PDB file of C-alpha atoms in Angstrom:
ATOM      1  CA  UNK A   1    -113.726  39.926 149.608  1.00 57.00           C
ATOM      2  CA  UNK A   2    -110.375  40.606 151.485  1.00 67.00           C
ATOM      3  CA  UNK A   3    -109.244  44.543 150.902  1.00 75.00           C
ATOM      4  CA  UNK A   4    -105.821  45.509 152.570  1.00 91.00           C
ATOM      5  CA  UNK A   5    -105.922  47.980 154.925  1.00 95.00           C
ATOM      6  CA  UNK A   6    -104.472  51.439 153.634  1.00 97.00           C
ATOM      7  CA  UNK A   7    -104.220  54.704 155.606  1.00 97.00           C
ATOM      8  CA  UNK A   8    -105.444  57.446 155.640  1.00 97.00           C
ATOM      9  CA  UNK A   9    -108.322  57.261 153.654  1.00 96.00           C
ATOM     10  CA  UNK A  10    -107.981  61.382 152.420  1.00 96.00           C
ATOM     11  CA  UNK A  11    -105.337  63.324 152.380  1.00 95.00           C
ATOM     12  CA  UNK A  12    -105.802  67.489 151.829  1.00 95.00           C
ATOM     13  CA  UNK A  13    -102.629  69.054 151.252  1.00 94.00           C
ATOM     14  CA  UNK A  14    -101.113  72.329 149.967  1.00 95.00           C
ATOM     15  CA  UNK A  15     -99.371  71.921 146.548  1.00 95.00           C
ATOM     16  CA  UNK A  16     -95.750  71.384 147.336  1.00 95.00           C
ATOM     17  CA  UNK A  17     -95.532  69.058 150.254  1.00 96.00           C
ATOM     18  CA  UNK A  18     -94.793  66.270 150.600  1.00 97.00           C
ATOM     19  CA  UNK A  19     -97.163  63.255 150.809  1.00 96.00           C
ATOM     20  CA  UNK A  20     -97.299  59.629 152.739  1.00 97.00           C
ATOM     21  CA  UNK A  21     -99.877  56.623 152.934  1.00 97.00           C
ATOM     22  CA  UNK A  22     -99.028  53.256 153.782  1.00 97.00           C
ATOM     23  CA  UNK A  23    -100.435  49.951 153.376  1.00 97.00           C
ATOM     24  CA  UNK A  24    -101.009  46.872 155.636  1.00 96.00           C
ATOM     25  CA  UNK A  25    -101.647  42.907 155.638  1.00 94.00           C
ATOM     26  CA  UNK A  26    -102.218  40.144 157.624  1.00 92.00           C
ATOM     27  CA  UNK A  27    -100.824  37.950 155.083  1.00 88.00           C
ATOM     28  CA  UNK A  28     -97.321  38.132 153.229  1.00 91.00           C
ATOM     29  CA  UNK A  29     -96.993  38.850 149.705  1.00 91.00           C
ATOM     30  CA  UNK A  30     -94.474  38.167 146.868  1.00 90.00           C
ATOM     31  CA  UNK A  31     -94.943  41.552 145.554  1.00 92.00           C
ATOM     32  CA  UNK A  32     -96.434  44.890 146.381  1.00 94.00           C
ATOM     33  CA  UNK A  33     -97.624  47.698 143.858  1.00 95.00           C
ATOM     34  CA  UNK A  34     -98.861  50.730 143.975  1.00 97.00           C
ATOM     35  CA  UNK A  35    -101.361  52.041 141.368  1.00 98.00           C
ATOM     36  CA  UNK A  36    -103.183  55.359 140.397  1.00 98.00           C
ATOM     37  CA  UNK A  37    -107.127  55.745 139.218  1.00 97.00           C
ATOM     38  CA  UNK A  38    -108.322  59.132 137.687  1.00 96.00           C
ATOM     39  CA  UNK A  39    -112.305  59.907 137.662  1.00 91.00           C
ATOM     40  CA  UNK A  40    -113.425  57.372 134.487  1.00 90.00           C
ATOM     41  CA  UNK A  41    -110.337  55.695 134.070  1.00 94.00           C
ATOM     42  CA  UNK A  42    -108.612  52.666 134.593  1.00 96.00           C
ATOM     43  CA  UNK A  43    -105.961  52.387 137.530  1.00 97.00           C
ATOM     44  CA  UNK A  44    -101.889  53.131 136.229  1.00 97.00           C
ATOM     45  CA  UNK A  45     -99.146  51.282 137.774  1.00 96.00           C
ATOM     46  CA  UNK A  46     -97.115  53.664 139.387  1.00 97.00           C
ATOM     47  CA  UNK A  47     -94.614  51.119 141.194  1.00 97.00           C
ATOM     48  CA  UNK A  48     -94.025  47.394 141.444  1.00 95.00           C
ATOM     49  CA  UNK A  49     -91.612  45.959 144.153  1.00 95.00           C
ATOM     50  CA  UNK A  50     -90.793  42.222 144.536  1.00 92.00           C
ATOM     51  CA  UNK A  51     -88.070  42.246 147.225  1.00 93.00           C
ATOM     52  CA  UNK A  52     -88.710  42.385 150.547  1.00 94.00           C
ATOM     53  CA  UNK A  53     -86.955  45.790 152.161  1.00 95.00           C
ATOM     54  CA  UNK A  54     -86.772  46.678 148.347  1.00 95.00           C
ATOM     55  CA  UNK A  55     -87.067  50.679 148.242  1.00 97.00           C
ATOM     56  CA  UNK A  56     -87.861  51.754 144.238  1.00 97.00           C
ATOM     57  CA  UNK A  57     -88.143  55.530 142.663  1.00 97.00           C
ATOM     58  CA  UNK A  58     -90.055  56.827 139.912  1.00 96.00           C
ATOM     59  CA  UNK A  59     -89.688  60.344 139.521  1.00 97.00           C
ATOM     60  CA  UNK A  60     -91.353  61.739 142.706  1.00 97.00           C
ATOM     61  CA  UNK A  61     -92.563  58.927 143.924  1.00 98.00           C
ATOM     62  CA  UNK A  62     -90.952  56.126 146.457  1.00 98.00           C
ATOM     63  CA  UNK A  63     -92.215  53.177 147.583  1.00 98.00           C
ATOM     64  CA  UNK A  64     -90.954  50.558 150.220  1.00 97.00           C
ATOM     65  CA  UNK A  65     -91.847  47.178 150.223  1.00 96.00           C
ATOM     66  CA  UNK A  66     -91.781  46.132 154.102  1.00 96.00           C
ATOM     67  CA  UNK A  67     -89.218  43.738 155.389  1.00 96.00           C
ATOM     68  CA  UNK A  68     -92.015  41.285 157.301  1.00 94.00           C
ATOM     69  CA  UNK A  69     -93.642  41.653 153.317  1.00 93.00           C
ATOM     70  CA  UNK A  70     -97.103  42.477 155.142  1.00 94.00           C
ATOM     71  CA  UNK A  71     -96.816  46.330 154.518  1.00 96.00           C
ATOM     72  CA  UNK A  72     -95.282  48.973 152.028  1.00 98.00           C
ATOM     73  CA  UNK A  73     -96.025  52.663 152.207  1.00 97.00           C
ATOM     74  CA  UNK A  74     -95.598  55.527 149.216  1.00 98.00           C
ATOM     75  CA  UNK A  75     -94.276  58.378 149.174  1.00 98.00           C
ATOM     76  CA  UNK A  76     -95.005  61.641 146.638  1.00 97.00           C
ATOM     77  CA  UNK A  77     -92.596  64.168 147.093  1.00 97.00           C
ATOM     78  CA  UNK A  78     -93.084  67.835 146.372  1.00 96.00           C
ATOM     79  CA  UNK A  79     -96.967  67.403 145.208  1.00 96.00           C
ATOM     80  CA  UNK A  80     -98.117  69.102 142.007  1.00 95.00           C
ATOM     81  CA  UNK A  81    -101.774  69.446 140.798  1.00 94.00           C
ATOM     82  CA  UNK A  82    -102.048  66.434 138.735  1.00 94.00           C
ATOM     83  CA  UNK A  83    -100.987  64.080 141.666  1.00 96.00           C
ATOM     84  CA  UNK A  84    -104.574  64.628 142.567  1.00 96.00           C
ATOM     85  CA  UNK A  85    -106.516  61.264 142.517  1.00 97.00           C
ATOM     86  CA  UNK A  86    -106.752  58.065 144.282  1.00 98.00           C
ATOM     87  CA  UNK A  87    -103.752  55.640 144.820  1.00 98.00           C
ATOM     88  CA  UNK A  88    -104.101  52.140 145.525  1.00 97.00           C
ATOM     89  CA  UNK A  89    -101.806  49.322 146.551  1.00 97.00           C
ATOM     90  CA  UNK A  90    -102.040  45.971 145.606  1.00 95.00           C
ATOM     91  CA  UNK A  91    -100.919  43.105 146.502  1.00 93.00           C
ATOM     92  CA  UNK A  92    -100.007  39.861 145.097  1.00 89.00           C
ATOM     93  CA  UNK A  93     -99.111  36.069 146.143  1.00 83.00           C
ATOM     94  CA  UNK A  94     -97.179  33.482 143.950  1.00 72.00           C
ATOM     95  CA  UNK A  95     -98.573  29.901 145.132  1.00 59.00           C
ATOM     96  CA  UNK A  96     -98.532  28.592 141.267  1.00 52.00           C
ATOM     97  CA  UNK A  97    -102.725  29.158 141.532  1.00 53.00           C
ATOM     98  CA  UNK A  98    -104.472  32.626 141.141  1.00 58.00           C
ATOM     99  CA  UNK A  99    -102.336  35.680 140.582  1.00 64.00           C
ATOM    100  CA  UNK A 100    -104.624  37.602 141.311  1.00 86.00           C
ATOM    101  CA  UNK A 101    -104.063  40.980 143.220  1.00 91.00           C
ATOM    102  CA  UNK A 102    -105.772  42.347 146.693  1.00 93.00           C
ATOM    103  CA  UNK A 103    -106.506  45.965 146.776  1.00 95.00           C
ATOM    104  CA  UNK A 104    -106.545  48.417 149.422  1.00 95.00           C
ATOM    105  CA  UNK A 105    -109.736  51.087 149.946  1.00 94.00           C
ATOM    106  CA  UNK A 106    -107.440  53.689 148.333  1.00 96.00           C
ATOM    107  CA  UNK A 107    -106.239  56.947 149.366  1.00 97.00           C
ATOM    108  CA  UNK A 108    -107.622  59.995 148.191  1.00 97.00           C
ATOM    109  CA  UNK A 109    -105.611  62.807 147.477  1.00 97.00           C
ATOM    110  CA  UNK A 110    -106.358  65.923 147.236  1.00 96.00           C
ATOM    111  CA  UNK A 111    -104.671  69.328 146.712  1.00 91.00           C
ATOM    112  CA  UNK A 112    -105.929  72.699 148.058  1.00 85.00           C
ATOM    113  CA  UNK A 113    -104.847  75.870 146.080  1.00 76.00           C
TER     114      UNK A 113
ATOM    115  CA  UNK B   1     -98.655  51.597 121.736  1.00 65.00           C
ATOM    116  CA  UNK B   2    -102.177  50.445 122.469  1.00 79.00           C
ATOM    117  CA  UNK B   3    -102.461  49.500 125.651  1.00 94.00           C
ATOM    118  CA  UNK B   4    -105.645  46.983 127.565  1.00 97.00           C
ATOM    119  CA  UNK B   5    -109.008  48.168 125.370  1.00 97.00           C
ATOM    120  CA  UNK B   6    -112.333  47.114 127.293  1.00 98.00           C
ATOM    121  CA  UNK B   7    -115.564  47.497 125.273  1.00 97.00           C
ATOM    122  CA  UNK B   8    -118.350  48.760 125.606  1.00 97.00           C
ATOM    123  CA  UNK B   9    -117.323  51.541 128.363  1.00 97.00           C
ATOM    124  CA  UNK B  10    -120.807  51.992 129.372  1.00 97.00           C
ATOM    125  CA  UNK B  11    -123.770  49.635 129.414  1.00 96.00           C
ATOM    126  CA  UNK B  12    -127.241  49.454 130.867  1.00 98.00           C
ATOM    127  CA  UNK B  13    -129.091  46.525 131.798  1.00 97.00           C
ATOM    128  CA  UNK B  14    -131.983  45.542 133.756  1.00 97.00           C
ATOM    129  CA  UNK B  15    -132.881  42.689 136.553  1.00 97.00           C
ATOM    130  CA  UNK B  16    -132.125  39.031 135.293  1.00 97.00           C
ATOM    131  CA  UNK B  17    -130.358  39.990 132.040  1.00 98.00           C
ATOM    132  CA  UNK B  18    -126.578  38.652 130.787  1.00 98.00           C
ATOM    133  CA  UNK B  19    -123.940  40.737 129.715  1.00 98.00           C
ATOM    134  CA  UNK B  20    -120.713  40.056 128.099  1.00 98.00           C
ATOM    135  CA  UNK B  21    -118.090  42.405 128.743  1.00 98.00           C
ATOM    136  CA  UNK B  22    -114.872  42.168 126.075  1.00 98.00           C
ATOM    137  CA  UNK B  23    -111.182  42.785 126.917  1.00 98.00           C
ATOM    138  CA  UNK B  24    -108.232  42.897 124.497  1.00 98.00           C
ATOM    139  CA  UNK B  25    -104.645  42.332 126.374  1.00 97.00           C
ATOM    140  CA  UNK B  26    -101.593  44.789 125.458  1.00 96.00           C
ATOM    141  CA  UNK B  27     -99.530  43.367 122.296  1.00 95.00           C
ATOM    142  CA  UNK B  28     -97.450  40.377 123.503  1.00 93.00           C
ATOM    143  CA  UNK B  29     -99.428  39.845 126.629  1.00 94.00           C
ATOM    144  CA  UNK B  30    -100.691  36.349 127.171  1.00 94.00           C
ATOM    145  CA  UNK B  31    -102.403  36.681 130.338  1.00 93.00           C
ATOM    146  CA  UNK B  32    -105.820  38.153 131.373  1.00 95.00           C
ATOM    147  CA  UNK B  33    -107.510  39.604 135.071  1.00 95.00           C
ATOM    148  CA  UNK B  34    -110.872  40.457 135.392  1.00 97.00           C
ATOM    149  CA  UNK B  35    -111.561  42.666 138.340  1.00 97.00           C
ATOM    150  CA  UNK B  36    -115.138  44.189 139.393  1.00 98.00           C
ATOM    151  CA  UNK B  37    -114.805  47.396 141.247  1.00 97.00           C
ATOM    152  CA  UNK B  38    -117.868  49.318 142.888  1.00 96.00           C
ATOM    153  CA  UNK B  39    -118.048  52.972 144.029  1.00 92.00           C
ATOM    154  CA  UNK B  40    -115.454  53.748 146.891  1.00 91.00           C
ATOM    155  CA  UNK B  41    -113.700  50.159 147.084  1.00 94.00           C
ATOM    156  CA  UNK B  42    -110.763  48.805 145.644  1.00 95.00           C
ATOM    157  CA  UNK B  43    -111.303  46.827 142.460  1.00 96.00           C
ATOM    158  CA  UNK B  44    -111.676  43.199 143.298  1.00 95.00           C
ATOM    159  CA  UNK B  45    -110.415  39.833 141.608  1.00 94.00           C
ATOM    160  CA  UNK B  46    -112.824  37.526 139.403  1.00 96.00           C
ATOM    161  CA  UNK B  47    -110.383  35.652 137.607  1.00 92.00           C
ATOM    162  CA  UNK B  48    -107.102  35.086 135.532  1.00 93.00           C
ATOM    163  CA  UNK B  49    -107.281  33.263 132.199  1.00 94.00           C
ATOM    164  CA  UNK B  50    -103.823  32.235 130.671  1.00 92.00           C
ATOM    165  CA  UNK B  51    -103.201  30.378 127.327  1.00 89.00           C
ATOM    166  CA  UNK B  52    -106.889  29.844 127.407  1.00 91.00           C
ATOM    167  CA  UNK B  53    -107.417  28.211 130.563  1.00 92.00           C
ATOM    168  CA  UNK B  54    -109.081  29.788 133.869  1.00 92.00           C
ATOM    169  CA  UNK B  55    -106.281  29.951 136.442  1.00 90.00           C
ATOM    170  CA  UNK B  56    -107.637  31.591 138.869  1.00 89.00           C
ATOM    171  CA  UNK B  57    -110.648  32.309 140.699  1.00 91.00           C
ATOM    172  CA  UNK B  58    -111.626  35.133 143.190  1.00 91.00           C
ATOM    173  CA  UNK B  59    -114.954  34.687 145.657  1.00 91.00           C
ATOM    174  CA  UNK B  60    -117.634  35.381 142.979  1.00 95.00           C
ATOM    175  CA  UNK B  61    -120.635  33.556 142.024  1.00 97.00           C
ATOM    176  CA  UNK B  62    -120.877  30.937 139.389  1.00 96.00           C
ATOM    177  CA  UNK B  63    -122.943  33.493 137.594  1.00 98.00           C
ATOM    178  CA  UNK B  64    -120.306  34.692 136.306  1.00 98.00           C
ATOM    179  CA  UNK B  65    -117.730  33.247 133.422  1.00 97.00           C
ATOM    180  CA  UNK B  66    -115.565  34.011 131.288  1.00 97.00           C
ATOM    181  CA  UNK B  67    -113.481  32.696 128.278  1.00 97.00           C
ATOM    182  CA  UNK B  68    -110.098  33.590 126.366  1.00 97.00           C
ATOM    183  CA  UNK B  69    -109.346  33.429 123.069  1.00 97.00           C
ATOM    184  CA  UNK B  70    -106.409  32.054 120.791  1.00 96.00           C
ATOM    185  CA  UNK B  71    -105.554  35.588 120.296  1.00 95.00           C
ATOM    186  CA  UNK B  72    -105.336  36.335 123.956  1.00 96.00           C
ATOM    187  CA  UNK B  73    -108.613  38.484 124.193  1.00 97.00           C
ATOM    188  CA  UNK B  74    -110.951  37.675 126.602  1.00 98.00           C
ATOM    189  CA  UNK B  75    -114.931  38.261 127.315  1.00 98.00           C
ATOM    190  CA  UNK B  76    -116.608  38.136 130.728  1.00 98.00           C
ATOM    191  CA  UNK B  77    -120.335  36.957 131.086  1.00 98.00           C
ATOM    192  CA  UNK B  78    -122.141  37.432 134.065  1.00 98.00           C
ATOM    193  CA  UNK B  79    -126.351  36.012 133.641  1.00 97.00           C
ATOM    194  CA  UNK B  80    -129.085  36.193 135.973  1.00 97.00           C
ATOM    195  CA  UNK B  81    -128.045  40.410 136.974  1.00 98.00           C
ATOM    196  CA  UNK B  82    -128.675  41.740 139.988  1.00 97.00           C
ATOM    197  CA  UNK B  83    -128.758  45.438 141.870  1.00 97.00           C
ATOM    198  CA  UNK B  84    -125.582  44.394 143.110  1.00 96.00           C
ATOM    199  CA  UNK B  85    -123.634  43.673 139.970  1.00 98.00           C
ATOM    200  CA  UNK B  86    -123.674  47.363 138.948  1.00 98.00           C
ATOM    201  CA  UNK B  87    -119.907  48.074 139.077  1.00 97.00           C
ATOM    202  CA  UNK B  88    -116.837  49.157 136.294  1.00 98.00           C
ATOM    203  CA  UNK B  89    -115.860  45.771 135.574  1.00 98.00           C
ATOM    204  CA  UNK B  90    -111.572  46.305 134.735  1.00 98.00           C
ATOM    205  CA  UNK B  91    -109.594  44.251 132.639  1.00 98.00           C
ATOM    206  CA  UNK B  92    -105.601  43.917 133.725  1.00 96.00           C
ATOM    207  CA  UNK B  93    -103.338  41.776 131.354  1.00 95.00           C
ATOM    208  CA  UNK B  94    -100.093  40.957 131.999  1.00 92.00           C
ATOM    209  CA  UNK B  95     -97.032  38.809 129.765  1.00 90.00           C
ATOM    210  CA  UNK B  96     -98.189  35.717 131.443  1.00 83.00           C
ATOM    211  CA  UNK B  97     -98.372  34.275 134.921  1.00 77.00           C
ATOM    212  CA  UNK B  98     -96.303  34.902 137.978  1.00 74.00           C
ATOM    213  CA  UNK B  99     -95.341  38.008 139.604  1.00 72.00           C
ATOM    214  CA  UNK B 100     -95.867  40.009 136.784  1.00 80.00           C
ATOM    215  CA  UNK B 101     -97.005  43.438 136.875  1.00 87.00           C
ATOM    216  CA  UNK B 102    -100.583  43.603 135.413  1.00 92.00           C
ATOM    217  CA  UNK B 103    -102.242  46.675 133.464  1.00 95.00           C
ATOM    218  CA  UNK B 104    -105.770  47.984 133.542  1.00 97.00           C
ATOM    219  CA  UNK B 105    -107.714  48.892 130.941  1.00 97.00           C
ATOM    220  CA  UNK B 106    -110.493  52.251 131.485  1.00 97.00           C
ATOM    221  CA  UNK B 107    -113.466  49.530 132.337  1.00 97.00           C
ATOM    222  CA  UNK B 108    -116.867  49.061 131.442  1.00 98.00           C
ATOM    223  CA  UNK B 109    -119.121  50.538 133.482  1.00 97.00           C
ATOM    224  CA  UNK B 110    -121.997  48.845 134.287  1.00 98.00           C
ATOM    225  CA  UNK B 111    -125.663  49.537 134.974  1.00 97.00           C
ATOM    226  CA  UNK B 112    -128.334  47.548 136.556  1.00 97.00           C
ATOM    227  CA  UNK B 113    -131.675  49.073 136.478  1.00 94.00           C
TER     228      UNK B 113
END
């Protein structure tokens, strides 16, 4: 099935910085989100956008949803331990049919001591 | 609050079996995803039930069905297993249809021996 294309696939950072990964399509969605997954757990939605150039906080975290709606990106700032994980974006089109969202590969993140 | 409850969260099958997979939507949420997700991909869409009626379809097999109850739960059959089925199988509900944000349940984790 269609995946989105997100980048980079790992990330190995020092606690602290600050963290990017972005997310591409060849098709334009109505809205973009951006979810979490933990070992043996269900992804969390971290961030849902539905404008196009829409730019949305929570907490740490910022995400963009791209102005051509075929990308967004996410971005953790000053990264603590339990940021560790893999992030996913998602996206979604609104045809009046199937709602249902495309995932990305996910980014793993991971945090070095 | 509870939030999406999937049962069982692990289950072992063999070659040509069924399974049915149950779901359970958040309080107040009317609409239902199924999503099968194998090791290192995003998860990926099966389909969206919504006041009892499929309404949407991702690129799966007609092995596969599902069904969704007047009190919004849901179950998800899949006959005839293969090798290839072995996956955590993720339930999402949202309030209903549209762009609305949809939340995972932890899965059921699925084993074909």
């Amino acid at each position: 099935g269609q995946q989105l294309n997100q980048s980079p696939q790992s990330m190995f950072i020092q606690e602290g910085e600050d963290v990017s990964m972005n997310c591409t399509s060849s098709s334009i969605f109505n809205t973009w989100l951006w979810y979490k997954q933990d070992p043996g757990e269900g992804p969390v939605l971290l961030i849902a956008l539905y404008k196009a150039g829409e730019l949305t906080s929570n907490g740490r975290l910022t995400a963009q949803f791209g102005i051509t709606r075929k990308d967004s990106f996410l971005n953790i700032s000053a990264s603590i331990p339990s940021d560790v994980g893999i992030y996913f974006c998602a996206g979604q089109a609104w045809g009046g049919g199937a709602d249902g969202l495309t995932f990305g590969k996910g980014t793993h993140l991971i945090i070095q001591p | 609050d509870a939030g999406v409850t999937q049962s069982p969260t692990h289950l072992i099958k063999t070659r040509g079996q069924q399974v049915t997979l149950r779901c359970s939507p958040i309080s107040g949420h009317k609409s239902v995803s199924w999503y099968q997700q194998v090791l290192g991909q995003g998860p990926q869409f099966i389909f969206q039930y919504y006041e009892k009626e499929e309404r949407g379809r991702g690129n799966f097999p007609d092995r596969f069905s599902a069904r969704q109850f007047p009190n919004y739960s849901s179950e998800l059959n899949v006959n005839a297993l293969l090798l290839g089925d072995s996956a955590l199988y993720l339930c999402a509900s949202s309030l209903g249809l549209g762009l609305q944000p949809q939340h995972f349940g932890d899965g059921t984790r699925l084993s074909i021996l």
